[in-house]
Amino acid sequence: MEITSVTERKSLLETLAPGKRTRLRRLLFEFGPGNGTLMLLPIDQGIEHGPRDFFPNPASKDPEYQFRLAAEAGYSAIACQIGLATKYYPDYAGQVPLILKVNGKTDIPSSDNALSTCNATAEDAVRLGADAVGYTLYVGSPRQDTDLEQLRRVRQDCDRFGMPLIVWAYPRGAALDAKGGQTTFYAIDYAARMAMEMGADVVKLNLPKIDPEKDKLTQPPYNEMEISQEDAVRAVVESAGRSLVVLSGGSKIDDGHLLQQTRYIMEAGRSGVIYGRNVWQRE
Amino acid sequence: MEITSVTERKSLLETLAPGKRTRLRRLLFEFGPGNGTLMLLPIDQGIEHGPRDFFPNPASKDPEYQFRLAAEAGYSAIACQIGLATKYYPDYAGQVPLILKVNGKTDIPSSDNALSTCNATAEDAVRLGADAVGYTLYVGSPRQDTDLEQLRRVRQDCDRFGMPLIVWAYPRGAALDAKGGQTTFYAIDYAARMAMEMGADVVKLNLPKIDPEKDKLTQPPYNEMEISQEDAVRAVVESAGRSLVVLSGGSKIDDGHLLQQTRYIMEAGRSGVIYGRNVWQRE
Amino acid sequence: MEITSVTERKSLLETLAPGKRTRLRRLLFEFGPGNGTLMLLPIDQGIEHGPRDFFPNPASKDPEYQFRLAAEAGYSAIACQIGLATKYYPDYAGQVPLILKVNGKTDIPSSDNALSTCNATAEDAVRLGADAVGYTLYVGSPRQDTDLEQLRRVRQDCDRFGMPLIVWAYPRGAALDAKGGQTTFYAIDYAARMAMEMGADVVKLNLPKIDPEKDKLTQPPYNEMEISQEDAVRAVVESAGRSLVVLSGGSKIDDGHLLQQTRYIMEAGRSGVIYGRNVWQRE
Amino acid sequence: MEITSVTERKSLLETLAPGKRTRLRRLLFEFGPGNGTLMLLPIDQGIEHGPRDFFPNPASKDPEYQFRLAAEAGYSAIACQIGLATKYYPDYAGQVPLILKVNGKTDIPSSDNALSTCNATAEDAVRLGADAVGYTLYVGSPRQDTDLEQLRRVRQDCDRFGMPLIVWAYPRGAALDAKGGQTTFYAIDYAARMAMEMGADVVKLNLPKIDPEKDKLTQPPYNEMEISQEDAVRAVVESAGRSLVVLSGGSKIDDGHLLQQTRYIMEAGRSGVIYGRNVWQRE
Amino acid sequence: MEITSVTERKSLLETLAPGKRTRLRRLLFEFGPGNGTLMLLPIDQGIEHGPRDFFPNPASKDPEYQFRLAAEAGYSAIACQIGLATKYYPDYAGQVPLILKVNGKTDIPSSDNALSTCNATAEDAVRLGADAVGYTLYVGSPRQDTDLEQLRRVRQDCDRFGMPLIVWAYPRGAALDAKGGQTTFYAIDYAARMAMEMGADVVKLNLPKIDPEKDKLTQPPYNEMEISQEDAVRAVVESAGRSLVVLSGGSKIDDGHLLQQTRYIMEAGRSGVIYGRNVWQRE
């Protein structure tokens, strides 16, 4: 599977401060596809869902397996929480870049008031030799007040340390559910813009899904819009402006769909691709 | 469209500390109309409402378009959040002054307990070369406790750095809704005074709207008062005392109404004018 | 209207640390009546009630008017929030002492859980040349936890800077309302003691009102007590111990009543008098 | 009334760090009975209940009266809040040791979620020349999270300054009420252990009361236990381990009962006695 | 009772930073069984349940008894809160390692929103000569936001001081109760992974219990899984990855069951065993 890079991406790098540019360049051009495409392997299912995601492919339960996969399969970077970064990354230091995810939560309580709490800081990322910091922002959650304040501190530390900030921008919460839920074009489009405005250098989004029933519940003009998924992806990428966009499907999908998504993302330009469960759940 | 300045405005400048005077003078006399009138281009719809505001004029979705507009159309300043300020402002540094809006929120959850959380600080503003700091205060919200404490920190930093403080003073919240809502003379008048008392150098207000039904629900003597919109505007500007006032309609209005509003504002003296959606939604 | 001072007040001064003594002495003996009586002009209605209090005497809406009144009518001090202190006080610096009120709130949300949030600090007071810090404590509010913690920080800063601390001690909140409300002897007496115990140098109280219906709802022995307003005032002043007491009626009252109140206060000893709306609402 | 000391108490002192030992030794052997018994005079009713506790003996309302009582009647120490400590203690400095109570609250709101907020710090205690810090812990309150965090800061400051920490350990809150209330052996026993485990050098407890109706609601095995008050007191003192125990009845009781309680406490060993209202309410 | 160590455990030690390795090596090889097995004596029942746990064996109520037991019976370490560590540990310093448990709570309020608050810090642990820090994490509690933030600070201090971090990972809270409760394989498995991901060096878990009724309520695939307790234990230990695992039954059980559990734990490898109530409740 070949993934072509987009030349404009270079100019985005040039808008970044030196430390950020050095590190992000490493992810885009020195590791992974190496052509400006970001191919990430996130391992946060263990805390976001618990070990249940590992049962389809039991080997994936061992973080060692996933770090080796990231290094050997040529990923641009591996993204994980502080525990794995401390206990497993040292063996792969220098072989694959590290993105330290600094917040997380279990999915045991309801996500009506979702908030992902910081369990690490950008300083931890610096200490561990990470090349980027990952933050999950629950766009639209009733607890956005705490979320945004927390993100501010992370963002300011990233600015201080020249650390690229990757925001996982996920629409979430009871109010959002009443407006069509997490996967509408409306929701993803808002999330893309929000992350960019909050200072993300890279925005991780899920693919918008066109579903007329849900779209009706969204804000105008989204509720009356007829748009293809391809155009929606393009619009979402535009909403993220000069932030790099990384898209994923968010759940295990079949190969045909996976390739189609990849094509959309690539065509939309300025975007990478993220493969999480889709990779290691099929060995 | 000519907008005359008010001479007294100079004396207001003289009440400010050196750093504040230097920077605000730049907005009032070196950029924009240059005659003491403040003509601002705020781009915060992307986070306050999501990208939906950009559909009427798709070009406006690209922040680059709006920064160019601000610079070329001779605005006094452009106001935006940290993400845009970091990624787009550098290309226009020196060509149009920057107001860094330091707080914001999505409109996905209900505004019953509205609070706009800080995603940046006055120090960010200094670092980015901004000439003012913008803060949204939700006057009357049940969460005024957190809001006022947050504003205190911003205000103290502005005092420390000599950074003019522009307060977007918006009546908001369930308790206020029960007293006639956000647009009454009562609500706007209270907001004007509150912002001034909290230390605003400039107060951004929406135009009060005279609506007997809503006015009945307000506090005495507002609930029994017969007043023209023109007089209400004048009273509101007085309530802001020595803080400069900037007024806007808050939503897309027709040209005739826009000019009438501008006239009211000008006649009320000591006031600038802000054009947000009204400008870029008509290209 | 002559107001005699009480000699014991001098000895109260002697219990204070040097900075506090210097500054409070200025209020008591160098400004205002000059005989140890504290005659304060508070201007906080603009934030506590909004501009509606200014309509009876429109001139009062202009802070300039009130600062001039304070200076020319020989008040002991003017008390206001940070905005007025910054923009209007400089013109009167040295002509009338400044008390910086460091907390406040709008009255738009219900006062069931009243909390007055700090919008300034004792350090602001020092910087502005104020001679005292004012703090509003809502005695009995369900949010007393936050209130007392906030007051602690203000009190400690006052101790550090030698700044007299004036506590506006107001019974407030849903629990208090169920026990007879804000104006009973029980409530005011509790507030007086509470403020003194929390470290107030001066306690501002409203006059207790004898109302058998409300008194029945208070705690024993207050609920079965027959006491004159005069005796209640005396008891309240005693409850404040070595803190100076300043009393006011809290709302516009007629001249006869005003004089009677003043007499009570004077006779109770160790007390000043505060005139807010009563002064400027009659021009 | 003679109160004999317990020799083991000396060895408890030896478990303390130097500053704590110096100061607590002063309370135990240099002031008060001087034989290792701690006889405290707490004056916190003014804030915990308001002035209503002072009516039976009006003289007690004047803090001066109580400080003089503490000094002349030979108390081991007087315990009060920051206001009294600042304004009244200086006259008695060196004549009777001071325990600075650093937290408190009014009893106006319900105690379902009781929390006693810090209005002073251990540093205030050092500055005022106090020999111990007092802290009220509401064992079992739904707000124990805030309470324990607050206590941690006080405890750490006490460790840093060598200041003995006296914990008033009071069972409180809605959940506790459902388990038999504040006075059961179960509740007091838990409170004793909790205070000791949290780092108290001295634990102040109320006497447990044997009441079969209430005991039935407590946790096993307390709910089926037949125990005399004397044995309960002994057990409670044991639960406090190496923390000194100070017991009181908590409300005005008759002389016979007072002596009986004192005897229980003495016999239980390692304990002092506290007289608050029981002393000054009978003059 | 012989407990064999697992050689791989040495390699786990090698993944740790110097200070952590030094201290944890002391627990694993210099004290207790000395063969890499961790045999802990926790004494936190006094605060978690109150003294009621001590009635079956009254001697256990005296912390002195338990410290002596830990030292003489050859435990790897004793785990307790700040009060006991301060007042009892000094007599046994050097004779048995100390694990300072830095958080705790009473069980009086409901555990629907369980949170265990910090009453001490890693710095306290350093000062007291402890060899590890213990933290209780309530996995899945609605208050996980506060919990994880608190743990982050503890974890960062442990990293700074080279102090091993032992996480007591307990599933808890109303949402978890609705998914089968605290003892299912699902819950324990999630807790194991969560603790490891949050940076635990050692994870303390309760043994999972296979109960088809409860398992049905858990998340897929756990809800349809048929698994023996032995396999569940093995899976749980795997989920903890490179964190050492310590397991216990959590309540008093008979001797046969105790031995069986120990065997499971040992066979699962990389795990120690913890005996709390099971030890001292049978003398």
mmCIF file of N, CA, C and O in Angstrom, chain E residues 47-87:
data_model
loop_
_atom_site.group_PDB
_atom_site.id
_atom_site.type_symbol
_atom_site.label_atom_id
_atom_site.label_comp_id
_atom_site.label_asym_id
_atom_site.label_seq_id
_atom_site.Cartn_x
_atom_site.Cartn_y
_atom_site.Cartn_z
ATOM 1 N N ILE E 47 -8.140 2.925 59.003
ATOM 2 C CA ILE E 47 -8.799 4.072 58.381
ATOM 3 C C ILE E 47 -9.816 3.634 57.336
ATOM 4 O O ILE E 47 -10.837 4.269 57.178
ATOM 5 N N GLU E 48 -9.556 2.539 56.659
ATOM 6 C CA GLU E 48 -10.490 2.131 55.600
ATOM 7 C C GLU E 48 -11.804 1.578 56.161
ATOM 8 O O GLU E 48 -12.860 1.748 55.555
ATOM 9 N N HIS E 49 -11.722 0.895 57.305
ATOM 10 C CA HIS E 49 -12.933 0.308 57.911
ATOM 11 C C HIS E 49 -13.170 0.775 59.341
ATOM 12 O O HIS E 49 -14.215 0.523 59.919
ATOM 13 N N GLY E 50 -12.196 1.402 59.938
ATOM 14 C CA GLY E 50 -12.276 1.734 61.352
ATOM 15 C C GLY E 50 -11.759 0.574 62.175
ATOM 16 O O GLY E 50 -11.391 -0.481 61.632
ATOM 17 N N PRO E 51 -11.757 0.726 63.507
ATOM 18 C CA PRO E 51 -11.182 -0.321 64.365
ATOM 19 C C PRO E 51 -11.964 -1.635 64.353
ATOM 20 O O PRO E 51 -11.513 -2.602 64.954
ATOM 21 N N ARG E 52 -13.119 -1.696 63.675
ATOM 22 C CA ARG E 52 -13.925 -2.905 63.769
ATOM 23 C C ARG E 52 -13.190 -4.157 63.299
ATOM 24 O O ARG E 52 -13.449 -5.255 63.779
ATOM 25 N N ASP E 53 -12.237 -4.013 62.378
ATOM 26 C CA ASP E 53 -11.502 -5.182 61.899
ATOM 27 C C ASP E 53 -10.594 -5.780 62.970
ATOM 28 O O ASP E 53 -10.093 -6.894 62.814
ATOM 29 N N PHE E 54 -10.355 -5.017 64.023
ATOM 30 C CA PHE E 54 -9.404 -5.499 65.031
ATOM 31 C C PHE E 54 -10.046 -6.365 66.108
ATOM 32 O O PHE E 54 -9.349 -6.993 66.899
ATOM 33 N N PHE E 55 -11.367 -6.401 66.172
ATOM 34 C CA PHE E 55 -12.029 -7.126 67.266
ATOM 35 C C PHE E 55 -11.745 -8.628 67.268
ATOM 36 O O PHE E 55 -11.557 -9.206 68.334
ATOM 37 N N PRO E 56 -11.718 -9.307 66.101
ATOM 38 C CA PRO E 56 -11.441 -10.752 66.144
ATOM 39 C C PRO E 56 -10.125 -11.073 66.865
ATOM 40 O O PRO E 56 -10.013 -12.088 67.536
ATOM 41 N N ASN E 57 -9.131 -10.243 66.706
ATOM 42 C CA ASN E 57 -7.856 -10.441 67.403
ATOM 43 C C ASN E 57 -7.458 -9.122 68.039
ATOM 44 O O ASN E 57 -6.735 -8.325 67.432
ATOM 45 N N PRO E 58 -7.927 -8.870 69.270
ATOM 46 C CA PRO E 58 -7.752 -7.554 69.899
ATOM 47 C C PRO E 58 -6.311 -7.054 69.911
ATOM 48 O O PRO E 58 -6.065 -5.849 69.837
ATOM 49 N N ALA E 59 -5.361 -7.963 69.964
ATOM 50 C CA ALA E 59 -3.968 -7.516 69.993
ATOM 51 C C ALA E 59 -3.606 -6.709 68.756
ATOM 52 O O ALA E 59 -2.757 -5.815 68.802
ATOM 53 N N SER E 60 -4.282 -7.039 67.655
ATOM 54 C CA SER E 60 -3.942 -6.396 66.381
ATOM 55 C C SER E 60 -4.273 -4.914 66.374
ATOM 56 O O SER E 60 -3.832 -4.171 65.492
ATOM 57 N N LYS E 61 -5.062 -4.478 67.343
ATOM 58 C CA LYS E 61 -5.446 -3.069 67.386
ATOM 59 C C LYS E 61 -4.245 -2.177 67.700
ATOM 60 O O LYS E 61 -4.210 -1.013 67.314
ATOM 61 N N ASP E 62 -3.282 -2.750 68.406
ATOM 62 C CA ASP E 62 -2.092 -1.980 68.763
ATOM 63 C C ASP E 62 -1.117 -2.018 67.587
ATOM 64 O O ASP E 62 -0.593 -3.075 67.239
ATOM 65 N N PRO E 63 -0.850 -0.886 66.960
ATOM 66 C CA PRO E 63 0.068 -0.882 65.806
ATOM 67 C C PRO E 63 1.428 -1.485 66.170
ATOM 68 O O PRO E 63 2.074 -2.106 65.325
ATOM 69 N N GLU E 64 1.820 -1.283 67.406
ATOM 70 C CA GLU E 64 3.076 -1.870 67.884
ATOM 71 C C GLU E 64 3.107 -3.375 67.595
ATOM 72 O O GLU E 64 4.115 -3.914 67.139
ATOM 73 N N TYR E 65 1.973 -4.039 67.856
ATOM 74 C CA TYR E 65 1.861 -5.481 67.612
ATOM 75 C C TYR E 65 2.116 -5.790 66.144
ATOM 76 O O TYR E 65 2.811 -6.745 65.805
ATOM 77 N N GLN E 66 1.584 -4.980 65.292
ATOM 78 C CA GLN E 66 1.694 -5.271 63.861
ATOM 79 C C GLN E 66 3.078 -4.961 63.310
ATOM 80 O O GLN E 66 3.573 -5.664 62.439
ATOM 81 N N PHE E 67 3.681 -3.911 63.815
ATOM 82 C CA PHE E 67 5.053 -3.637 63.375
ATOM 83 C C PHE E 67 5.990 -4.758 63.831
ATOM 84 O O PHE E 67 6.874 -5.187 63.082
ATOM 85 N N ARG E 68 5.782 -5.228 65.065
ATOM 86 C CA ARG E 68 6.631 -6.310 65.574
ATOM 87 C C ARG E 68 6.414 -7.566 64.731
ATOM 88 O O ARG E 68 7.368 -8.241 64.346
ATOM 89 N N LEU E 69 5.130 -7.839 64.427
ATOM 90 C CA LEU E 69 4.803 -8.988 63.585
ATOM 91 C C LEU E 69 5.523 -8.902 62.242
ATOM 92 O O LEU E 69 6.139 -9.876 61.765
ATOM 93 N N ALA E 70 5.474 -7.718 61.635
ATOM 94 C CA ALA E 70 6.106 -7.543 60.314
ATOM 95 C C ALA E 70 7.600 -7.794 60.389
ATOM 96 O O ALA E 70 8.194 -8.433 59.503
ATOM 97 N N ALA E 71 8.212 -7.302 61.452
ATOM 98 C CA ALA E 71 9.664 -7.433 61.576
ATOM 99 C C ALA E 71 10.055 -8.869 61.908
ATOM 100 O O ALA E 71 10.985 -9.435 61.316
ATOM 101 N N GLU E 72 9.315 -9.466 62.843
ATOM 102 C CA GLU E 72 9.720 -10.789 63.322
ATOM 103 C C GLU E 72 9.286 -11.919 62.398
ATOM 104 O O GLU E 72 9.963 -12.949 62.300
ATOM 105 N N ALA E 73 8.133 -11.765 61.738
ATOM 106 C CA ALA E 73 7.655 -12.839 60.870
ATOM 107 C C ALA E 73 8.291 -12.759 59.485
ATOM 108 O O ALA E 73 7.963 -13.535 58.599
ATOM 109 N N GLY E 74 9.185 -11.804 59.306
ATOM 110 C CA GLY E 74 9.917 -11.763 58.054
ATOM 111 C C GLY E 74 9.138 -11.304 56.849
ATOM 112 O O GLY E 74 9.234 -11.883 55.766
ATOM 113 N N TYR E 75 8.358 -10.282 57.030
ATOM 114 C CA TYR E 75 7.664 -9.720 55.876
ATOM 115 C C TYR E 75 8.645 -8.927 55.005
ATOM 116 O O TYR E 75 9.674 -8.450 55.491
ATOM 117 N N SER E 76 8.269 -8.771 53.759
ATOM 118 C CA SER E 76 9.084 -7.962 52.852
ATOM 119 C C SER E 76 8.969 -6.482 53.201
ATOM 120 O O SER E 76 9.908 -5.711 53.005
ATOM 121 N N ALA E 77 7.811 -6.100 53.685
ATOM 122 C CA ALA E 77 7.586 -4.700 54.035
ATOM 123 C C ALA E 77 6.265 -4.557 54.766
ATOM 124 O O ALA E 77 5.387 -5.424 54.677
ATOM 125 N N ILE E 78 6.149 -3.464 55.487
ATOM 126 C CA ILE E 78 4.888 -3.115 56.123
ATOM 127 C C ILE E 78 4.368 -1.868 55.414
ATOM 128 O O ILE E 78 5.142 -0.968 55.079
ATOM 129 N N ALA E 79 3.053 -1.829 55.143
ATOM 130 C CA ALA E 79 2.460 -0.683 54.445
ATOM 131 C C ALA E 79 1.483 0.003 55.381
ATOM 132 O O ALA E 79 0.563 -0.638 55.901
ATOM 133 N N CYS E 80 1.685 1.298 55.600
ATOM 134 C CA CYS E 80 0.758 2.016 56.491
ATOM 135 C C CYS E 80 0.716 3.488 56.135
ATOM 136 O O CYS E 80 1.465 3.965 55.292
ATOM 137 N N GLN E 81 -0.204 4.179 56.792
ATOM 138 C CA GLN E 81 -0.407 5.603 56.550
ATOM 139 C C GLN E 81 0.557 6.443 57.399
ATOM 140 O O GLN E 81 1.260 5.928 58.260
ATOM 141 N N ILE E 82 0.520 7.728 57.156
ATOM 142 C CA ILE E 82 1.491 8.659 57.746
ATOM 143 C C ILE E 82 1.535 8.623 59.266
ATOM 144 O O ILE E 82 2.609 8.736 59.858
ATOM 145 N N GLY E 83 0.376 8.482 59.915
ATOM 146 C CA GLY E 83 0.353 8.519 61.382
ATOM 147 C C GLY E 83 1.159 7.378 61.982
ATOM 148 O O GLY E 83 2.026 7.581 62.834
ATOM 149 N N LEU E 84 0.898 6.166 61.556
ATOM 150 C CA LEU E 84 1.636 5.009 62.054
ATOM 151 C C LEU E 84 3.109 5.086 61.653
ATOM 152 O O LEU E 84 3.999 4.757 62.445
ATOM 153 N N ALA E 85 3.349 5.522 60.432
ATOM 154 C CA ALA E 85 4.734 5.600 59.956
ATOM 155 C C ALA E 85 5.543 6.566 60.808
ATOM 156 O O ALA E 85 6.727 6.364 61.055
ATOM 157 N N THR E 86 4.891 7.617 61.262
ATOM 158 C CA THR E 86 5.596 8.624 62.054
ATOM 159 C C THR E 86 5.792 8.170 63.492
ATOM 160 O O THR E 86 6.855 8.377 64.085
ATOM 161 N N LYS E 87 4.765 7.555 64.067
ATOM 162 C CA LYS E 87 4.813 7.279 65.508
ATOM 163 C C LYS E 87 5.310 5.876 65.853
ATOM 164 O O LYS E 87 5.755 5.636 66.969
#
